[in-house]
Every structure is written in C-alpha cells, then in structure tokens.
C-alpha cells in the first residue's frame, strides 16, 4: 500500500478547442476537450490538466464552460492553467469544477499572489508552473533559470531557488517543465527534475519532452517525480494511458491500475 | 424526491461533490446551502470541505442557527463527511494553532510532519531529506476495516484520491471503517451510527468513488 505515481495527460486548449491534433480513431470530434477528457478518464488517467494557451479574457469564459462540462462527467482531479491573474480567476475555475489551478507568469510578477491564493483557497489547489531553461552547462555547477511567456522571456531567477521560494509561499505542488525539452520528444530534463525533487517538500510533476514510455518511467525513477505529465504521446494515439501505466508497473513503479 | 444537501461551510470545491452526486442519482435533488432549515431537513446531508479547518469552524460557529441545525442533523439520518468533514468530527485538530472540533468521533487530527517519518518500502514518496512529501496528494489504497453499507461493491485495497496535510488518529477501533498508509497508517474512513466520513474524495475517485456515493444515497443511515 503506497501512494501511486500519477500519470497526467495534458490538453492544450485554444478558444475551447484542443490543439495539437488529437488522433483517436473512435471519437467523433478530436478537437472537443470534453470528448478527449472522457477518453483519458476511461483509459485510467489519474488527473487531467488543461492549459489555456491563448489565455485572452474572451477565451477565459469558454474555458470555464469546458471545465464545467468535463467536471459534470469526469470524476478525477482536474487542473486548469493559463492566464490566472487574480483571486477571482481562481474562484471561477474552482467554481466550475476545477480542483487545482496552475499559475506561472503571475507568480513571477508577484510572488505574494501565491501566498494570498494559498491562504485563501488552501495550498492543495495551488500549483506553481515552472518553465525552466538550462543556462549553464558546467557539470559541477549547472544552472537553470525561469522563463515566462512560453520560454521567450528570461527572468534571471534560479529554478531551484524559485522552487524553494514558491514552496515557502504556499504552493501545494510544482509543475516543472523543461523549455529545452518541451516538444523535442527526447525525454524529460532529468537533472532539472532531480535537482528540484531532492530539495523541496511538496509533490513535483515532471513535464516537457516525453516521446516514449521509457521517458515516463525515467521521470519517476531517475527524476524522483511524484507525477508525470505528457501531451503528444497520448494525443496522437501512440500509447494509451493504460499502456503507460502497465509499462511503469512493470518497471516496479506503484501506479493505480484499474481492477476491472 | 429525496433531497441531498451539501453544507456550504465556505471551503473547497463543493461543485464537484454536487456534480458527482447528481451523476449517480436520478430522482434526487442536490443543493448546496448554508441555510439552517434546509440542512436540518435534508434527507441526506453531506459535509465536505478542503483547506483550513479553522475557516470551516469559523463559518459554523459564526452562525448559531446553522450550528444548531448541523448538530441536530448529525444525530439522525444519513450523513457523509468528506476530508475536513471527517476531521471536524474528531475531538481536536492541530491545525490553525489548535482547533476544538465536534467531538463526535474519538481521536485527534495531526499534521503529517509531526509523526516520525520513514521511507515507504521500495518507494520514493520521500525526497532526499527522507521526509514525506506534504500534502499527501494523489491516489492511495484503502483497506476496509469494517463491513459497512457504504463499502458495498467496492474492493478491498481499492484506490481513492487523497489531498490533505493533516490526518486522523482514531482512538476507538470500531469507529475506523478504512485505513490507508502514508508514512504511518491513518484513518481513511470512519463512522458511527448514521455518520460515515472519508479522508479521501469519493467525488474525485472515479468508479470506486461514484460507487460509494451511490451507496450513500441507497443507505438508510442505520448501522
């Protein structure tokens, strides 16, 4: 009996539609986030994350509507990220049925926001998303820095120091994405993930770069992650969440396997 | 039509609980309220809650009518407590500098970090420091301790979704309905007479959770 490592499929949503073409053969509308979420749920996903990639204010209401619909029929934890700027944004997302919100740019601009959000809503629903890029490759002294706006804006913040600070400010979980690996399918930046998991006391989700099931297992075994997030390997129907879990179980990782 | 009432004590994702209950029942009316008369007359009462227990009790204690209604309703008719709704039933919680709770079940609520920590065999729930990650967040297995109508159709060691930093240490064995392990064993489900309460979130625990909610609606509150 032990806490299972979680597998979290991530949906990038733009104006209420899933982007990065989902290719399930047997669903009617591959762009419909509700249908895609339903599919991942039936495959045994432990959680689902929605990232609003445009995050304009018009699209916010569309996303809230999506979350409401998904939460009416998918009964696993739902995380929503992208464009969370105010406490009222969090309130709306939780009200629609989200369990957690993921906050990135706003945390960098105003770290106190994380403190306020966690005091107000409880740290269990505050995920801080960390987009990091390696800036020094010196083997003895590697360094990763935090970037915002999809990796375009440097902040000069050290990834490890930032992770510790966000933990102190009340983050309940960290979503660590390697901007070097994101979209490459070359696997997680294990050194980055390990650096953070070894030094913080809250759960860490590894993200960015998954191309094979081996990468998911490595995120847990080598990176020490509590959960692994992936988008494209599930979207393109290469693997089901079920296959990913079976693979991890075979590698000795505790996962929640459906009894039926 | 049976009326299921979710008590709104100002914390947590009440919407999910309501949606899950609506999903498993057809001829019921589900409402979320802090109104005393509606709570007292509910056919099924759900006491949910996430976040800080202090906030939960502030809300309850600031409204005398609400407090009276909840106390009366806890004496009779099926009640389901979820997360803080379990912890609030005990004598005392360490949270928020020490919080006096309802004292219906016997035991106390402690922070995970106050317990001797050790690594779970073969697992890496603990970081390099050897400390458990807090909150205890994710899916864990629950072993059934007592056969109860709410366990109907649910396997022993089934997975449920947890998210909490404080846990219950029970004093009375026959009030413990299920146990879980995170560092140490703790009370995952408890109850007495017409009350059943869980540390995990049935509304977020997929099939097993929905089965439990279905069982709750089919329960007459006697045990």
XYZ file of C-alpha atoms in Angstrom:
483
model
C 0.000 0.000 0.000
C 1.604 3.197 -1.138
C 0.844 6.458 -2.809
C 0.731 5.856 -6.567
C 2.780 7.839 -9.032
C 0.344 9.757 -11.197
C 0.106 9.934 -14.972
C -1.373 13.203 -16.158
C -2.355 13.756 -19.783
C -2.267 17.428 -20.675
C -4.604 19.137 -23.135
C -3.591 22.397 -24.743
C -6.772 24.328 -25.307
C -7.216 27.345 -27.545
C -10.597 29.056 -27.725
C -12.296 25.975 -26.318
C -10.686 23.550 -28.763
C -7.917 21.030 -28.199
C -4.902 21.938 -30.310
C -2.055 19.605 -31.370
C -4.489 17.420 -33.321
C -5.697 14.547 -31.289
C -5.888 11.334 -33.261
C -8.120 8.880 -31.529
C -9.727 6.722 -34.148
C -13.019 6.297 -32.409
C -14.025 9.691 -31.173
C -16.248 11.939 -33.201
C -14.679 15.286 -32.561
C -10.977 15.190 -31.755
C -10.961 18.903 -31.020
C -13.625 18.679 -28.339
C -11.907 18.806 -24.929
C -14.865 17.097 -23.282
C -14.623 14.078 -25.555
C -10.859 13.891 -25.184
C -11.053 14.173 -21.405
C -13.689 11.447 -21.315
C -11.369 9.210 -23.315
C -8.396 9.777 -20.991
C -10.635 9.161 -17.999
C -11.734 5.813 -19.420
C -8.084 4.885 -20.028
C -7.336 5.412 -16.349
C -5.718 8.861 -16.275
C -5.034 9.887 -12.682
C -5.659 13.541 -13.363
C -6.177 15.788 -16.377
C -4.545 19.160 -16.952
C -5.962 21.821 -19.262
C -3.620 24.532 -20.390
C -5.234 27.548 -21.972
C -2.570 28.511 -24.462
C -4.036 31.802 -25.599
C -5.477 32.873 -22.293
C -7.170 36.003 -23.575
C -10.045 37.223 -21.496
C -12.625 36.231 -24.111
C -11.347 32.703 -24.130
C -11.449 32.518 -20.348
C -15.216 32.183 -20.326
C -15.035 29.496 -22.995
C -12.544 27.557 -20.877
C -14.735 27.864 -17.798
C -17.534 26.364 -19.824
C -15.265 23.483 -20.901
C -14.254 22.804 -17.300
C -17.904 22.794 -16.240
C -18.795 20.252 -18.872
C -15.834 17.998 -18.137
C -16.436 18.182 -14.389
C -20.017 17.016 -14.908
C -18.950 13.654 -16.226
C -15.288 13.058 -15.440
C -14.696 12.379 -11.758
C -10.948 12.635 -11.344
C -8.910 15.711 -10.372
C -8.805 18.498 -12.959
C -6.123 21.170 -13.135
C -6.502 24.329 -15.179
C -3.701 26.699 -16.131
C -3.074 29.673 -18.340
C -3.776 33.302 -17.617
C -4.657 33.038 -13.922
C -4.086 36.614 -12.779
C -6.403 37.292 -9.876
C -8.006 35.521 -6.964
C -11.325 35.875 -8.777
C -9.920 33.823 -11.687
C -9.137 31.009 -9.254
C -12.539 31.305 -7.663
C -14.211 30.959 -11.063
C -12.137 27.933 -12.065
C -12.794 26.117 -8.798
C -16.442 27.070 -9.024
C -16.616 25.491 -12.478
C -15.299 22.219 -11.045
C -11.511 22.504 -11.305
C -9.598 21.091 -8.344
C -6.352 22.947 -8.865
C -5.113 25.916 -10.806
C -1.657 26.186 -12.267
C -0.001 29.593 -12.045
C 3.127 30.697 -13.886
C 3.607 34.283 -15.070
C 1.549 35.848 -12.292
C 3.705 34.114 -9.691
C 6.856 35.533 -11.276
C 5.390 39.030 -11.493
C 4.001 38.949 -8.000
C 5.123 36.108 -5.697
C 2.807 37.379 -2.964
C -0.075 36.251 -5.154
C 0.839 32.629 -4.378
C 0.760 33.358 -0.663
C -2.633 35.024 -0.938
C -4.049 32.315 -3.183
C -2.910 29.521 -0.930
C -4.174 31.217 2.239
C -7.477 31.870 0.579
C -8.136 28.581 -1.197
C -5.769 26.174 0.567
C -2.386 25.061 -0.778
C -3.895 21.829 -2.116
C -5.278 23.689 -5.111
C -2.330 25.936 -5.924
C 0.118 24.506 -8.456
C 3.055 26.689 -9.430
C 4.173 26.045 -13.008
C 7.903 26.488 -13.514
C 9.248 26.823 -17.042
C 12.995 26.391 -16.834
C 15.870 26.519 -19.305
C 19.403 25.438 -18.641
C 21.699 28.470 -18.796
C 24.960 26.974 -17.511
C 26.096 23.515 -18.575
C 29.118 23.304 -16.329
C 28.944 19.770 -14.911
C 29.948 20.899 -11.431
C 27.694 23.862 -11.340
C 24.767 23.598 -13.754
C 22.128 26.277 -13.609
C 18.549 26.549 -14.793
C 16.599 29.766 -14.981
C 12.908 30.545 -15.023
C 11.346 31.793 -18.242
C 7.852 33.067 -18.899
C 5.686 33.500 -21.989
C 6.404 30.071 -23.412
C 10.147 30.381 -22.890
C 10.548 33.768 -24.565
C 11.094 35.968 -21.534
C 14.067 35.408 -19.239
C 13.573 36.320 -15.587
C 17.068 35.666 -14.227
C 15.528 33.607 -11.410
C 17.343 30.409 -10.481
C 14.998 27.419 -10.872
C 15.924 25.735 -7.602
C 15.800 28.920 -5.538
C 12.466 29.759 -7.139
C 11.077 26.297 -6.372
C 12.049 26.650 -2.724
C 10.586 30.123 -2.540
C 7.294 29.039 -4.081
C 7.109 26.136 -1.614
C 7.569 28.581 1.268
C 4.935 30.868 -0.187
C 2.381 28.072 -0.074
C 2.438 26.227 -3.388
C 0.893 22.778 -2.954
C 2.647 21.286 -5.952
C 5.203 22.230 -8.631
C 4.780 21.570 -12.342
C 8.333 21.609 -13.702
C 8.651 21.982 -17.469
C 11.957 21.983 -19.294
C 11.808 24.550 -22.060
C 14.846 22.865 -23.627
C 12.988 19.575 -23.919
C 9.402 20.667 -24.484
C 8.254 19.411 -27.881
C 11.522 17.543 -28.603
C 10.322 14.055 -27.590
C 13.816 13.424 -26.212
C 12.655 12.849 -22.657
C 12.424 14.959 -19.511
C 15.369 17.037 -18.357
C 16.082 14.547 -15.578
C 18.847 16.625 -13.987
C 16.468 19.560 -13.623
C 13.673 17.427 -12.167
C 16.039 15.675 -9.756
C 17.505 18.949 -8.601
C 14.073 20.123 -7.546
C 12.598 16.873 -6.188
C 15.639 16.428 -3.961
C 15.201 19.811 -2.393
C 11.522 20.581 -1.938
C 8.962 19.054 0.419
C 5.933 19.228 -1.889
C 4.929 16.980 -4.817
C 6.610 17.638 -8.164
C 5.194 16.922 -11.636
C 7.757 16.365 -14.400
C 6.887 17.869 -17.765
C 8.312 18.582 -21.190
C 9.856 16.248 -23.751
C 8.146 12.870 -23.405
C 8.452 10.755 -26.556
C 8.422 7.207 -25.175
C 7.048 5.272 -22.229
C 10.622 4.855 -21.027
C 10.732 8.626 -20.540
C 7.746 8.497 -18.192
C 9.371 5.811 -16.070
C 12.647 7.755 -16.006
C 10.824 10.835 -14.710
C 9.866 8.835 -11.623
C 12.833 6.514 -11.170
C 15.652 8.884 -12.096
C 13.967 12.230 -11.636
C 12.157 11.368 -8.404
C 8.933 12.964 -9.684
C 5.632 12.296 -7.934
C 3.695 12.608 -11.176
C 4.498 12.662 -14.873
C 2.764 14.830 -17.433
C 2.679 14.228 -21.162
C 0.716 15.527 -24.100
C 1.631 14.313 -27.549
C 2.323 10.621 -26.865
C -1.272 10.310 -25.720
C -2.791 12.779 -28.177
C -1.501 11.055 -31.269
C -2.804 7.742 -30.018
C 0.664 6.174 -29.957
C 0.070 4.956 -26.442
C -2.914 4.807 -24.159
C -2.654 5.898 -20.550
C -3.337 2.275 -19.678
C -0.268 1.106 -21.632
C 1.830 3.761 -19.946
C 0.696 2.569 -16.534
C 1.351 -1.061 -17.333
C 4.834 -0.142 -18.537
C 5.552 1.749 -15.330
C 4.147 -1.069 -13.200
C 6.457 -3.492 -14.987
C 9.352 -1.259 -14.023
C 8.364 -1.588 -10.372
C 6.622 1.777 -10.043
C 3.431 1.892 -7.986
C 0.594 3.013 -10.228
C -3.167 2.844 -9.945
C -4.247 0.031 -12.232
C -7.930 -0.466 -12.877
C -9.183 -3.614 -11.196
C -11.716 -4.413 -13.911
C -37.972 13.151 -4.413
C -35.099 12.684 -1.960
C -33.221 15.839 -1.061
C -29.448 15.713 -0.804
C -27.983 18.774 0.866
C -24.335 19.790 0.739
C -23.497 22.067 3.644
C -21.619 25.126 2.424
C -19.042 25.996 5.040
C -17.095 28.213 2.714
C -14.254 25.902 1.792
C -13.401 23.632 -1.082
C -14.801 22.503 -4.326
C -18.443 21.895 -3.450
C -19.424 21.894 -7.081
C -17.596 18.610 -7.732
C -19.374 16.885 -4.874
C -22.677 18.117 -6.148
C -21.974 17.056 -9.729
C -20.863 13.582 -8.685
C -23.968 13.066 -6.544
C -26.183 14.246 -9.388
C -24.360 11.861 -11.720
C -25.125 8.765 -9.620
C -28.704 9.548 -8.705
C -31.737 10.043 -10.859
C -34.661 11.026 -8.674
C -32.897 13.253 -6.198
C -32.485 16.965 -5.814
C -28.963 18.124 -4.920
C -28.417 21.533 -3.362
C -25.520 23.461 -1.831
C -26.520 25.699 1.039
C -25.646 27.260 4.392
C -29.316 27.707 5.252
C -30.127 26.098 8.585
C -33.680 24.884 7.897
C -32.689 23.231 4.610
C -29.744 21.472 6.258
C -31.797 20.237 9.168
C -34.499 18.772 6.970
C -32.154 17.175 4.417
C -32.781 13.530 3.628
C -29.050 13.115 3.000
C -26.504 15.527 4.413
C -23.004 15.908 3.017
C -20.336 17.760 4.999
C -17.483 18.434 2.614
C -14.500 20.729 2.961
C -10.960 21.378 1.882
C -8.442 23.911 3.029
C -8.206 25.164 6.591
C -10.266 23.643 9.411
C -10.188 26.974 11.249
C -12.102 28.622 8.408
C -14.564 25.752 8.438
C -15.302 26.152 12.145
C -15.350 29.947 11.962
C -18.095 29.658 9.427
C -20.015 27.133 11.502
C -19.572 28.953 14.823
C -20.478 32.368 13.449
C -23.979 31.234 12.588
C -25.876 29.887 15.601
C -28.819 28.639 13.582
C -26.506 26.792 11.192
C -24.550 25.272 14.040
C -27.692 24.058 15.773
C -29.052 22.629 12.532
C -25.838 20.736 11.781
C -25.615 19.369 15.347
C -29.197 18.144 15.276
C -28.875 16.665 11.838
C -25.697 14.800 12.874
C -27.819 12.844 15.344
C -30.202 11.405 12.840
C -30.372 10.500 9.145
C -27.540 9.590 6.761
C -24.533 11.918 6.859
C -21.422 11.756 4.685
C -18.343 13.728 5.725
C -15.559 14.325 3.207
C -11.988 15.427 4.007
C -12.429 18.268 6.542
C -15.895 16.778 7.034
C -14.115 13.751 8.537
C -11.562 15.686 10.562
C -14.204 18.006 12.022
C -15.939 15.029 13.656
C -12.987 14.368 15.982
C -12.111 15.971 19.310
C -9.272 18.233 18.318
C -7.099 19.260 15.379
C -3.549 20.575 15.481
C -4.343 22.840 12.541
C -4.591 26.635 12.873
C -2.806 26.674 16.193
C -5.125 24.045 17.673
C -8.808 23.812 16.828
C -11.519 22.341 19.018
C -13.651 20.101 16.821
C -17.068 18.454 17.166
C -16.022 15.520 19.335
C -18.436 13.028 17.807
C -15.713 10.520 16.998
C -12.860 9.803 19.341
C -9.346 10.805 18.344
C -7.311 13.704 17.041
C -6.136 15.316 13.843
C -2.374 15.638 13.383
C -0.010 17.071 10.813
C 1.958 14.521 8.790
C 5.223 16.208 9.728
C 4.641 15.679 13.445
C 4.814 11.959 13.014
C 8.086 10.028 12.852
C 8.787 9.763 9.174
C 10.222 6.870 7.352
C 10.560 5.897 3.789
C 7.930 3.594 2.407
C 9.489 0.299 1.423
C 10.536 0.283 -2.202
C 9.003 3.666 -2.875
C 10.262 7.159 -3.264
C 7.463 9.174 -1.712
C 10.151 10.728 0.384
C 12.747 13.065 -1.097
C 16.457 13.065 -0.391
C 15.803 14.501 3.043
C 13.836 11.356 3.963
C 10.769 13.444 4.670
C 7.363 12.647 3.271
C 6.043 14.999 0.649
C 3.234 17.071 2.118
C 0.388 17.304 1.175
C -0.336 13.611 0.767
C -1.661 14.153 -2.745
C -2.801 11.505 -5.170
C -4.227 8.002 -5.330
C -3.672 5.603 -2.485
C -5.180 2.283 -1.462
C -7.711 1.896 1.296
C -8.122 -1.296 3.253
C -11.602 -1.885 4.576
C -11.666 -2.445 8.332
C -15.384 -2.920 8.932
C -18.074 -4.135 6.589
C -20.349 -1.141 6.088
C -23.146 -0.454 3.559
C -21.002 2.320 2.046
C -18.363 -0.237 1.038
C -20.882 -2.220 -0.988
C -19.426 -3.224 -4.372
C -16.010 -1.721 -3.556
C -12.961 -3.987 -3.435
C -10.592 -4.136 -0.514
C -7.466 -2.063 -1.240
C -9.281 -0.035 -3.864
C -7.659 3.255 -4.959
C -9.058 6.577 -3.801
C -7.915 10.150 -4.339
C -6.476 11.995 -1.338
C -5.246 15.511 -0.816
C -4.505 16.550 2.756
C -1.710 17.600 5.110
C -3.436 16.590 8.343
C -4.592 13.088 9.180
C -6.815 11.394 11.728
C -5.567 9.221 14.531
C -8.551 7.341 15.940
C -8.868 6.066 19.484
C -11.758 3.680 19.010
C -11.185 0.787 16.700
C -14.785 0.114 15.805
C -15.149 3.671 14.519
C -12.433 3.054 11.906
C -14.040 1.933 8.653
C -10.934 2.034 6.490
C -7.224 2.661 6.731
C -4.534 3.984 4.445
C -0.786 4.234 4.724
C 1.408 7.232 4.123
C 4.468 7.019 6.294
C 2.255 5.599 9.019
C -1.185 4.072 8.889
C -4.003 6.530 9.368
C -7.799 6.582 9.364
C -9.062 6.881 5.789
C -12.736 6.327 6.585
C -14.603 6.381 9.864
C -18.111 6.398 11.170
C -20.569 5.803 13.897
C -24.297 5.090 13.647
C -25.739 7.437 10.978
C -22.432 9.067 10.053
C -19.824 7.857 7.564
C -16.865 10.029 6.675
C -13.826 9.765 4.433
C -10.437 11.443 4.289
C -10.327 10.775 0.551
C -12.518 12.438 -2.042
C -15.103 9.998 -3.413
C -16.218 12.715 -5.862
C -12.740 12.596 -7.431
C -12.103 8.863 -7.140
C -13.624 7.725 -10.407
C -15.579 4.427 -10.360
C -14.899 3.477 -6.752
C -15.818 6.949 -5.540
C -19.019 7.067 -7.551
C -19.938 3.643 -6.200
C -19.505 4.968 -2.672
C -21.712 7.981 -3.384
C -24.321 5.666 -4.863
C -24.144 3.539 -1.729
C -24.634 6.656 0.370
C -27.838 7.543 -1.460
C -29.054 3.973 -1.015
C -28.242 3.985 2.695
C -30.943 4.457 5.300
C -28.445 5.749 7.849
C -28.552 2.824 10.202
C -25.505 0.887 11.232
